Amino acid sequence: MPQLNARQREAIQYLDGPLLVLAGAGSGKTRVITQKIVYLMETCGFAPRQIAAITFTNKAAREMQTRVGKRLSGQAAESLQISTFHALGVRILREEAAAIGYKPRFSIFDATDALAVIADLAGSVDKIRLRQLQGILSNWKNAHIPPEEAARRAANETEKQAARLYPAYEATLKSYQALDFDDLILRPVTLFMERPEIAEKWQNRFRYLLVDEYQDANACQYSLLKLMTGARAQFTAVGDDNQSIYGWRGADVANMGRLAEEFPNLKIIMLEQNYRSTLRILGAANNVIAHNPKRFEKTLWSELGHGEPVSVTACPDNEREAQSVVMRLQAHCLARQGRWSDYAILYRSNHLARLFEQQLRDRRIPYVLSGGQSFFDKAEIKDLLAWLRLIANPDDDPAFIRAATTPRRGIGANTLQTLGNYAGMRHLSLFHAARETGLSQQLSPRQIEPLFGFCRFVERMAERAQQAEAGAALSELLSGIDYEAHLYAHEETRVAEERWANVCEFTQWLGQKGIAEDRRLIDLAQRIALIGLIDREGDATPDAVQLSTLHAAKGLEYPHVFLVGVEEGILPHREAVETGKVEEERRLMYVGMTRARQSLAIFYCERRKQNRQWLSVKPSRFIDELGRRDIRFMGGKNQPLPDKATRSARLASLKAMLTE
């Protein structure tokens, strides 16, 4: 381990009990985890199947799998369980489905599916209200709070309504043989608590656990970790309390403190050497985060030199802020003959991106906007996913309804309503109710025939999905439902072409995945809800400026970072100030600052245009917390930004210099 520092080596070699590695930003935590996996196998004699490494995103799991694959043989690397918490939960639940009263081919509802169930139960179309109810239910599940306890805890009318819906929501999911994303963690936890013999079985299967980004764990994930490790407590948790920024989705930084309380022999190792940023960037970031109360004291340091001073620029308004940022970025890139991909513009909320997009387009600077619509959220992809879900699980009623009506197959609303009433009376799924002869007494032959034809087609496709290659089976499905003609019949030609291109890309990707993993379409259909995005490991990173929210930028790094909109009400966010959650906003500021490797420029406005009105705004409190040492302050009312002529002259001078 010659490239590792002393603390990294200590973290890798420690096996005498539970271990918490407090890994500061840029301190090489992924290297520690991957090297420890190799150490466990090559030096300590662990078999690959006895090790589980758990991450929070599919991207992180793929990156870890790739790194381990470079050090181990292909078969050994593939035998490892490297996955997200949710994927591990699915593996457990598929194998133990009978113990929770489910079939192994249960469906997994995404947020849209779950919202539709909640809307039906609430009898409402108020999207804001429905999302509030969904968020409350999700938080209760993440905190491992059952319906009866939720009813006692409900403190306001919205929570009381959520508590009333909770039992019916759970019953509806069960009737659909479906689980939502939160269930993928909650159900294994509940199962292990109620059936110790099953917990012991999984404890013996995985003899060592490694958890990445542990600060993002919620109460349920923490319980799963404890139940999976059992009395041996052979695990390594790696995280940074200074980068806990997901409290809004249930993450609880207090879980790091609980480890020390519940595991008295817990070993704590701090990784404080930063391999990413210069000393001046780290000094400013350390100053800011020092204002948060700490359980674990650590200070990042670096051997990468002092670097450029951190700059703080005040702009008259948000339009001038966008102009100034893009002008400085362009000049900086041209002067250094750099790549556009060396630069990132980071902000607290997506709505702040628009003006920067306009400025980049005006100057013909390529950019990539993160946080856009997921490929799997596009309507045409969700149409196909509904078919795949139904083929994998005929009891998936929401998938049945979407597949039966997209494209239309002669099954009308009245038919579906009658079918729904009959299924409810018989306590059957829609698919199985449609196959009962008793239904024909309530529908006319003209209504029955399309319904029977639809069910027969689903059954034929289920057989093909088990036999044919994934790509071929999906092509047969598209041909059978004539989906291309459906798009062109319902969309303008340009839109239909774009949507059909997405369908073809999805078909090609799924076919390649089936070949690479030697899986049929039925196997992939059962896993499809867990896939966050299309694997694009082979694609080259585009040479483009990255526009990203601070949350989406976590885990990434760039040579040069522009952190914009650093104002009271934005960062920290107004709601966070009102609800006393400024500490998490400060951690978000810290995360943004520590994305920068060589230079960091911070911007704020003195007034901001909002809904056609100009509002006076104040610089964020975090700017004062930067300190004064090695910080260069610019702009403001007393130092106006250069006018257009001056900017043009400077840019012309730079271009002339480069030409020479």
mmCIF file of C-alpha atoms in Angstrom, residues 153-467:
data_model
loop_
_atom_site.group_PDB
_atom_site.id
_atom_site.type_symbol
_atom_site.label_atom_id
_atom_site.label_comp_id
_atom_site.label_asym_id
_atom_site.label_seq_id
_atom_site.Cartn_x
_atom_site.Cartn_y
_atom_site.Cartn_z
ATOM 1 C CA ARG A 153 -47.566 11.297 16.470
ATOM 2 C CA ALA A 154 -49.589 13.276 13.922
ATOM 3 C CA ALA A 155 -49.297 16.902 15.014
ATOM 4 C CA ASN A 156 -51.220 18.877 12.373
ATOM 5 C CA GLU A 157 -54.070 18.343 9.939
ATOM 6 C CA THR A 158 -51.813 17.242 7.058
ATOM 7 C CA GLU A 159 -50.089 14.661 9.233
ATOM 8 C CA LYS A 160 -53.455 13.481 10.568
ATOM 9 C CA GLN A 161 -54.700 12.983 7.013
ATOM 10 C CA ALA A 162 -51.497 11.082 6.176
ATOM 11 C CA ALA A 163 -51.994 8.900 9.263
ATOM 12 C CA ARG A 164 -55.542 8.083 8.122
ATOM 13 C CA LEU A 165 -54.260 7.108 4.665
ATOM 14 C CA TYR A 166 -51.284 5.103 5.930
ATOM 15 C CA PRO A 167 -53.063 1.750 6.663
ATOM 16 C CA ALA A 168 -55.060 1.915 3.422
ATOM 17 C CA TYR A 169 -51.922 2.792 1.457
ATOM 18 C CA GLU A 170 -50.118 -0.248 2.863
ATOM 19 C CA ALA A 171 -53.113 -2.495 2.169
ATOM 20 C CA THR A 172 -53.342 -1.227 -1.419
ATOM 21 C CA LEU A 173 -49.664 -1.940 -2.061
ATOM 22 C CA LYS A 174 -50.118 -5.444 -0.663
ATOM 23 C CA SER A 175 -53.123 -6.082 -2.903
ATOM 24 C CA TYR A 176 -51.015 -5.026 -5.906
ATOM 25 C CA GLN A 177 -48.150 -7.275 -4.738
ATOM 26 C CA ALA A 178 -46.046 -4.115 -4.795
ATOM 27 C CA LEU A 179 -43.551 -2.325 -2.565
ATOM 28 C CA ASP A 180 -42.502 1.310 -2.695
ATOM 29 C CA PHE A 181 -38.856 2.412 -2.468
ATOM 30 C CA ASP A 182 -39.022 3.001 1.272
ATOM 31 C CA ASP A 183 -40.307 -0.564 1.772
ATOM 32 C CA LEU A 184 -37.113 -1.936 0.263
ATOM 33 C CA ILE A 185 -35.319 -0.958 3.478
ATOM 34 C CA LEU A 186 -38.206 -1.041 5.952
ATOM 35 C CA ARG A 187 -39.408 -4.566 5.102
ATOM 36 C CA PRO A 188 -35.997 -6.281 5.582
ATOM 37 C CA VAL A 189 -35.583 -4.440 8.903
ATOM 38 C CA THR A 190 -39.031 -5.534 10.098
ATOM 39 C CA LEU A 191 -38.427 -9.083 8.853
ATOM 40 C CA PHE A 192 -35.074 -9.385 10.632
ATOM 41 C CA MET A 193 -36.547 -8.037 13.877
ATOM 42 C CA GLU A 194 -39.517 -10.428 13.765
ATOM 43 C CA ARG A 195 -37.610 -13.469 12.450
ATOM 44 C CA PRO A 196 -34.160 -13.663 14.116
ATOM 45 C CA GLU A 197 -33.371 -16.920 12.337
ATOM 46 C CA ILE A 198 -33.645 -15.166 8.961
ATOM 47 C CA ALA A 199 -31.459 -12.316 10.227
ATOM 48 C CA GLU A 200 -28.861 -14.855 11.364
ATOM 49 C CA LYS A 201 -28.925 -16.494 7.943
ATOM 50 C CA TRP A 202 -27.964 -13.184 6.266
ATOM 51 C CA GLN A 203 -25.422 -12.360 8.977
ATOM 52 C CA ASN A 204 -23.668 -15.647 8.202
ATOM 53 C CA ARG A 205 -23.862 -14.999 4.477
ATOM 54 C CA PHE A 206 -22.148 -11.605 4.666
ATOM 55 C CA ARG A 207 -19.251 -11.793 7.110
ATOM 56 C CA TYR A 208 -18.064 -8.214 6.519
ATOM 57 C CA LEU A 209 -19.961 -5.038 5.549
ATOM 58 C CA LEU A 210 -18.613 -1.751 4.243
ATOM 59 C CA VAL A 211 -20.887 1.298 4.034
ATOM 60 C CA ASP A 212 -19.995 4.370 1.977
ATOM 61 C CA GLU A 213 -21.401 7.883 2.623
ATOM 62 C CA TYR A 214 -22.632 6.733 6.013
ATOM 63 C CA GLN A 215 -23.645 10.277 6.991
ATOM 64 C CA ASP A 216 -26.531 9.967 4.499
ATOM 65 C CA ALA A 217 -28.096 6.995 6.327
ATOM 66 C CA ASN A 218 -31.595 7.355 7.750
ATOM 67 C CA ALA A 219 -32.891 5.560 10.851
ATOM 68 C CA CYS A 220 -34.109 2.538 8.891
ATOM 69 C CA GLN A 221 -30.817 2.112 7.026
ATOM 70 C CA TYR A 222 -28.954 2.368 10.325
ATOM 71 C CA SER A 223 -31.166 -0.406 11.740
ATOM 72 C CA LEU A 224 -30.486 -2.567 8.676
ATOM 73 C CA LEU A 225 -26.734 -2.148 9.181
ATOM 74 C CA LYS A 226 -26.995 -3.256 12.819
ATOM 75 C CA LEU A 227 -29.223 -6.223 11.991
ATOM 76 C CA MET A 228 -27.017 -7.336 9.100
ATOM 77 C CA THR A 229 -23.822 -7.314 11.184
ATOM 78 C CA GLY A 230 -25.292 -8.856 14.340
ATOM 79 C CA ALA A 231 -23.206 -9.578 17.432
ATOM 80 C CA ARG A 232 -19.947 -9.802 15.464
ATOM 81 C CA ALA A 233 -20.302 -6.151 14.357
ATOM 82 C CA GLN A 234 -17.727 -6.661 11.627
ATOM 83 C CA PHE A 235 -18.207 -3.528 9.563
ATOM 84 C CA THR A 236 -16.514 -0.364 8.327
ATOM 85 C CA ALA A 237 -18.689 2.747 7.972
ATOM 86 C CA VAL A 238 -17.132 5.615 6.028
ATOM 87 C CA GLY A 239 -18.616 9.106 6.122
ATOM 88 C CA ASP A 240 -18.206 12.782 6.910
ATOM 89 C CA ASP A 241 -20.544 14.565 9.312
ATOM 90 C CA ASN A 242 -19.609 17.853 7.591
ATOM 91 C CA GLN A 243 -21.185 16.615 4.343
ATOM 92 C CA SER A 244 -24.563 15.464 5.676
ATOM 93 C CA ILE A 245 -26.912 17.420 3.390
ATOM 94 C CA TYR A 246 -29.899 15.113 2.906
ATOM 95 C CA GLY A 247 -31.896 15.730 6.074
ATOM 96 C CA TRP A 248 -34.928 16.601 3.946
ATOM 97 C CA ARG A 249 -35.141 12.978 2.803
ATOM 98 C CA GLY A 250 -34.604 11.389 6.201
ATOM 99 C CA ALA A 251 -30.803 11.299 6.560
ATOM 100 C CA ASP A 252 -29.798 11.815 10.180
ATOM 101 C CA VAL A 253 -26.230 12.898 10.973
ATOM 102 C CA ALA A 254 -26.887 11.828 14.578
ATOM 103 C CA ASN A 255 -26.497 8.217 13.386
ATOM 104 C CA MET A 256 -22.742 8.780 13.442
ATOM 105 C CA GLY A 257 -22.930 9.594 17.143
ATOM 106 C CA ARG A 258 -25.187 6.603 17.784
ATOM 107 C CA LEU A 259 -22.514 4.264 16.492
ATOM 108 C CA ALA A 260 -20.169 5.377 19.260
ATOM 109 C CA GLU A 261 -22.944 4.991 21.852
ATOM 110 C CA GLU A 262 -24.257 1.586 20.738
ATOM 111 C CA PHE A 263 -20.878 0.038 19.882
ATOM 112 C CA PRO A 264 -18.617 0.782 22.883
ATOM 113 C CA ASN A 265 -15.617 -0.823 21.176
ATOM 114 C CA LEU A 266 -16.029 1.307 18.042
ATOM 115 C CA LYS A 267 -12.708 2.398 16.554
ATOM 116 C CA ILE A 268 -12.671 5.894 14.992
ATOM 117 C CA ILE A 269 -10.063 6.874 12.396
ATOM 118 C CA MET A 270 -10.009 10.364 10.872
ATOM 119 C CA LEU A 271 -8.813 11.049 7.333
ATOM 120 C CA GLU A 272 -7.882 14.722 7.278
ATOM 121 C CA GLN A 273 -5.346 14.945 4.463
ATOM 122 C CA ASN A 274 -7.084 16.377 1.408
ATOM 123 C CA TYR A 275 -5.828 15.354 -2.038
ATOM 124 C CA ARG A 276 -8.134 17.662 -3.988
ATOM 125 C CA SER A 277 -7.993 21.334 -2.987
ATOM 126 C CA THR A 278 -5.394 24.002 -2.297
ATOM 127 C CA LEU A 279 -4.731 25.331 1.215
ATOM 128 C CA ARG A 280 -6.601 28.609 0.669
ATOM 129 C CA ILE A 281 -9.762 26.822 -0.457
ATOM 130 C CA LEU A 282 -9.561 24.423 2.474
ATOM 131 C CA GLY A 283 -8.860 27.256 4.932
ATOM 132 C CA ALA A 284 -12.003 29.135 3.870
ATOM 133 C CA ALA A 285 -14.106 25.932 3.955
ATOM 134 C CA ASN A 286 -12.769 25.026 7.405
ATOM 135 C CA ASN A 287 -13.655 28.530 8.654
ATOM 136 C CA VAL A 288 -17.249 28.170 7.518
ATOM 137 C CA ILE A 289 -17.896 24.672 8.857
ATOM 138 C CA ALA A 290 -16.266 25.563 12.186
ATOM 139 C CA HIS A 291 -19.451 27.520 13.025
ATOM 140 C CA ASN A 292 -21.390 24.237 13.276
ATOM 141 C CA PRO A 293 -21.296 22.410 16.618
ATOM 142 C CA LYS A 294 -19.201 19.266 16.239
ATOM 143 C CA ARG A 295 -19.149 15.842 17.746
ATOM 144 C CA PHE A 296 -16.005 14.900 15.832
ATOM 145 C CA GLU A 297 -13.291 17.545 15.560
ATOM 146 C CA LYS A 298 -11.263 17.383 12.367
ATOM 147 C CA THR A 299 -9.510 19.917 10.140
ATOM 148 C CA LEU A 300 -8.641 19.271 6.521
ATOM 149 C CA TRP A 301 -5.109 20.027 5.318
ATOM 150 C CA SER A 302 -3.329 19.666 2.010
ATOM 151 C CA GLU A 303 0.140 19.434 0.467
ATOM 152 C CA LEU A 304 -1.056 20.999 -2.804
ATOM 153 C CA GLY A 305 0.244 24.502 -2.025
ATOM 154 C CA HIS A 306 -1.489 27.759 -1.168
ATOM 155 C CA GLY A 307 -3.120 28.287 -4.573
ATOM 156 C CA GLU A 308 -5.123 31.319 -5.672
ATOM 157 C CA PRO A 309 -7.017 33.410 -3.109
ATOM 158 C CA VAL A 310 -10.733 32.669 -2.835
ATOM 159 C CA SER A 311 -12.647 35.538 -4.470
ATOM 160 C CA VAL A 312 -15.956 36.988 -3.293
ATOM 161 C CA THR A 313 -17.745 39.219 -5.803
ATOM 162 C CA ALA A 314 -20.779 41.405 -5.100
ATOM 163 C CA CYS A 315 -22.929 42.088 -8.173
ATOM 164 C CA PRO A 316 -25.565 44.835 -8.578
ATOM 165 C CA ASP A 317 -28.232 42.267 -9.619
ATOM 166 C CA ASN A 318 -28.685 38.705 -10.801
ATOM 167 C CA GLU A 319 -28.445 39.576 -14.500
ATOM 168 C CA ARG A 320 -25.063 41.239 -13.943
ATOM 169 C CA GLU A 321 -24.069 38.267 -11.792
ATOM 170 C CA ALA A 322 -24.639 35.874 -14.717
ATOM 171 C CA GLN A 323 -22.771 38.205 -17.096
ATOM 172 C CA SER A 324 -19.830 38.554 -14.724
ATOM 173 C CA VAL A 325 -19.540 34.829 -13.991
ATOM 174 C CA VAL A 326 -19.642 33.732 -17.632
ATOM 175 C CA MET A 327 -17.318 36.553 -18.731
ATOM 176 C CA ARG A 328 -14.755 35.635 -16.071
ATOM 177 C CA LEU A 329 -15.095 31.927 -16.825
ATOM 178 C CA GLN A 330 -14.547 32.512 -20.536
ATOM 179 C CA ALA A 331 -11.540 34.773 -19.982
ATOM 180 C CA HIS A 332 -10.020 32.324 -17.496
ATOM 181 C CA CYS A 333 -10.428 29.398 -19.880
ATOM 182 C CA LEU A 334 -9.024 31.276 -22.880
ATOM 183 C CA ALA A 335 -6.043 32.646 -20.944
ATOM 184 C CA ARG A 336 -5.078 29.134 -19.788
ATOM 185 C CA GLN A 337 -6.093 27.356 -22.994
ATOM 186 C CA GLY A 338 -8.124 25.032 -20.766
ATOM 187 C CA ARG A 339 -11.168 22.832 -21.309
ATOM 188 C CA TRP A 340 -14.734 23.955 -20.661
ATOM 189 C CA SER A 341 -15.231 20.804 -18.583
ATOM 190 C CA ASP A 342 -12.738 22.192 -16.047
ATOM 191 C CA TYR A 343 -15.424 24.652 -14.903
ATOM 192 C CA ALA A 344 -18.581 24.283 -12.829
ATOM 193 C CA ILE A 345 -21.259 26.799 -11.870
ATOM 194 C CA LEU A 346 -22.973 25.627 -8.678
ATOM 195 C CA TYR A 347 -26.174 26.983 -7.102
ATOM 196 C CA ARG A 348 -28.653 26.178 -4.346
ATOM 197 C CA SER A 349 -31.798 25.782 -6.488
ATOM 198 C CA ASN A 350 -32.476 24.836 -10.116
ATOM 199 C CA HIS A 351 -34.367 28.040 -10.942
ATOM 200 C CA LEU A 352 -31.114 30.009 -10.625
ATOM 201 C CA ALA A 353 -29.647 28.292 -13.693
ATOM 202 C CA ARG A 354 -31.708 30.085 -16.373
ATOM 203 C CA LEU A 355 -29.715 33.325 -16.599
ATOM 204 C CA PHE A 356 -26.408 31.445 -16.695
ATOM 205 C CA GLU A 357 -27.740 29.223 -19.481
ATOM 206 C CA GLN A 358 -28.671 32.324 -21.478
ATOM 207 C CA GLN A 359 -25.236 33.870 -21.039
ATOM 208 C CA LEU A 360 -23.459 30.636 -22.006
ATOM 209 C CA ARG A 361 -25.639 30.253 -25.101
ATOM 210 C CA ASP A 362 -25.027 33.862 -26.101
ATOM 211 C CA ARG A 363 -21.274 33.213 -26.028
ATOM 212 C CA ARG A 364 -21.627 29.776 -27.664
ATOM 213 C CA ILE A 365 -20.037 28.056 -24.698
ATOM 214 C CA PRO A 366 -21.125 24.410 -24.410
ATOM 215 C CA TYR A 367 -22.662 23.391 -21.095
ATOM 216 C CA VAL A 368 -24.321 20.431 -19.397
ATOM 217 C CA LEU A 369 -27.236 20.976 -17.035
ATOM 218 C CA SER A 370 -27.549 18.411 -14.247
ATOM 219 C CA GLY A 371 -30.781 17.625 -12.472
ATOM 220 C CA GLY A 372 -32.828 17.571 -15.682
ATOM 221 C CA GLN A 373 -35.550 15.036 -16.389
ATOM 222 C CA SER A 374 -34.345 11.479 -15.943
ATOM 223 C CA PHE A 375 -34.408 9.308 -19.040
ATOM 224 C CA PHE A 376 -36.607 6.860 -17.119
ATOM 225 C CA ASP A 377 -39.095 9.629 -16.290
ATOM 226 C CA LYS A 378 -39.931 10.312 -19.940
ATOM 227 C CA ALA A 379 -43.504 9.339 -20.810
ATOM 228 C CA GLU A 380 -42.522 6.942 -23.593
ATOM 229 C CA ILE A 381 -40.081 5.075 -21.328
ATOM 230 C CA LYS A 382 -42.623 4.874 -18.506
ATOM 231 C CA ASP A 383 -45.091 3.415 -21.032
ATOM 232 C CA LEU A 384 -42.664 0.601 -21.822
ATOM 233 C CA LEU A 385 -41.759 0.123 -18.177
ATOM 234 C CA ALA A 386 -45.467 -0.375 -17.403
ATOM 235 C CA TRP A 387 -45.566 -3.210 -19.946
ATOM 236 C CA LEU A 388 -42.414 -4.770 -18.504
ATOM 237 C CA ARG A 389 -43.741 -4.528 -14.960
ATOM 238 C CA LEU A 390 -47.009 -6.167 -15.987
ATOM 239 C CA ILE A 391 -45.195 -8.968 -17.805
ATOM 240 C CA ALA A 392 -43.093 -9.604 -14.679
ATOM 241 C CA ASN A 393 -46.020 -9.276 -12.244
ATOM 242 C CA PRO A 394 -49.602 -9.607 -13.557
ATOM 243 C CA ASP A 395 -50.902 -8.380 -10.167
ATOM 244 C CA ASP A 396 -49.428 -4.883 -10.758
ATOM 245 C CA ASP A 397 -52.706 -2.962 -11.223
ATOM 246 C CA PRO A 398 -51.249 0.485 -12.070
ATOM 247 C CA ALA A 399 -49.076 -1.156 -14.743
ATOM 248 C CA PHE A 400 -52.146 -3.031 -16.031
ATOM 249 C CA ILE A 401 -54.114 0.205 -16.451
ATOM 250 C CA ARG A 402 -51.272 2.057 -18.205
ATOM 251 C CA ALA A 403 -50.477 -0.864 -20.523
ATOM 252 C CA ALA A 404 -54.154 -1.439 -21.360
ATOM 253 C CA THR A 405 -54.616 2.187 -22.376
ATOM 254 C CA THR A 406 -51.234 3.015 -23.955
ATOM 255 C CA PRO A 407 -51.621 2.488 -26.822
ATOM 256 C CA ARG A 408 -55.409 2.180 -26.786
ATOM 257 C CA ARG A 409 -56.583 -1.364 -27.441
ATOM 258 C CA GLY A 410 -60.357 -0.860 -27.460
ATOM 259 C CA ILE A 411 -60.567 -1.023 -23.661
ATOM 260 C CA GLY A 412 -62.575 1.998 -22.537
ATOM 261 C CA ALA A 413 -63.038 3.747 -19.213
ATOM 262 C CA ASN A 414 -66.387 2.046 -18.554
ATOM 263 C CA THR A 415 -64.815 -1.381 -19.084
ATOM 264 C CA LEU A 416 -62.006 -0.565 -16.668
ATOM 265 C CA GLN A 417 -64.427 0.773 -14.084
ATOM 266 C CA THR A 418 -66.545 -2.390 -14.226
ATOM 267 C CA LEU A 419 -63.414 -4.515 -14.092
ATOM 268 C CA GLY A 420 -62.159 -2.549 -11.064
ATOM 269 C CA ASN A 421 -65.430 -3.012 -9.183
ATOM 270 C CA TYR A 422 -65.490 -6.729 -9.958
ATOM 271 C CA ALA A 423 -61.826 -7.157 -8.931
ATOM 272 C CA GLY A 424 -62.481 -5.342 -5.661
ATOM 273 C CA MET A 425 -65.503 -7.509 -4.901
ATOM 274 C CA ARG A 426 -63.548 -10.696 -5.675
ATOM 275 C CA HIS A 427 -60.300 -9.469 -3.988
ATOM 276 C CA LEU A 428 -58.334 -10.119 -7.158
ATOM 277 C CA SER A 429 -55.888 -8.157 -9.244
ATOM 278 C CA LEU A 430 -57.288 -6.589 -12.420
ATOM 279 C CA PHE A 431 -55.473 -9.106 -14.617
ATOM 280 C CA HIS A 432 -56.794 -12.182 -12.808
ATOM 281 C CA ALA A 433 -60.269 -10.669 -12.536
ATOM 282 C CA ALA A 434 -60.266 -10.113 -16.311
ATOM 283 C CA ARG A 435 -59.619 -13.826 -16.853
ATOM 284 C CA GLU A 436 -62.625 -14.948 -14.752
ATOM 285 C CA THR A 437 -65.738 -16.039 -16.592
ATOM 286 C CA GLY A 438 -67.907 -14.220 -14.044
ATOM 287 C CA LEU A 439 -66.822 -10.879 -15.473
ATOM 288 C CA SER A 440 -68.446 -11.692 -18.838
ATOM 289 C CA GLN A 441 -71.850 -11.465 -17.152
ATOM 290 C CA GLN A 442 -71.213 -7.787 -16.385
ATOM 291 C CA LEU A 443 -69.707 -6.742 -19.736
ATOM 292 C CA SER A 444 -70.955 -6.949 -23.299
ATOM 293 C CA PRO A 445 -69.145 -9.168 -25.862
ATOM 294 C CA ARG A 446 -67.889 -5.956 -27.519
ATOM 295 C CA GLN A 447 -66.191 -4.998 -24.229
ATOM 296 C CA ILE A 448 -64.995 -8.473 -23.281
ATOM 297 C CA GLU A 449 -63.169 -9.344 -26.508
ATOM 298 C CA PRO A 450 -60.531 -6.518 -26.380
ATOM 299 C CA LEU A 451 -59.956 -7.263 -22.687
ATOM 300 C CA PHE A 452 -59.427 -10.991 -23.308
ATOM 301 C CA GLY A 453 -57.205 -10.197 -26.286
ATOM 302 C CA PHE A 454 -55.084 -7.891 -24.141
ATOM 303 C CA CYS A 455 -54.633 -10.544 -21.444
ATOM 304 C CA ARG A 456 -53.724 -13.212 -24.010
ATOM 305 C CA PHE A 457 -51.107 -10.888 -25.481
ATOM 306 C CA VAL A 458 -49.611 -10.219 -22.026
ATOM 307 C CA GLU A 459 -49.390 -13.982 -21.397
ATOM 308 C CA ARG A 460 -47.698 -14.581 -24.766
ATOM 309 C CA MET A 461 -45.185 -11.805 -24.078
ATOM 310 C CA ALA A 462 -44.486 -13.221 -20.593
ATOM 311 C CA GLU A 463 -43.536 -16.537 -22.259
ATOM 312 C CA ARG A 464 -41.341 -14.773 -24.830
ATOM 313 C CA ALA A 465 -39.724 -12.699 -22.070
ATOM 314 C CA GLN A 466 -38.576 -15.930 -20.412
ATOM 315 C CA GLN A 467 -37.266 -17.493 -23.627
#
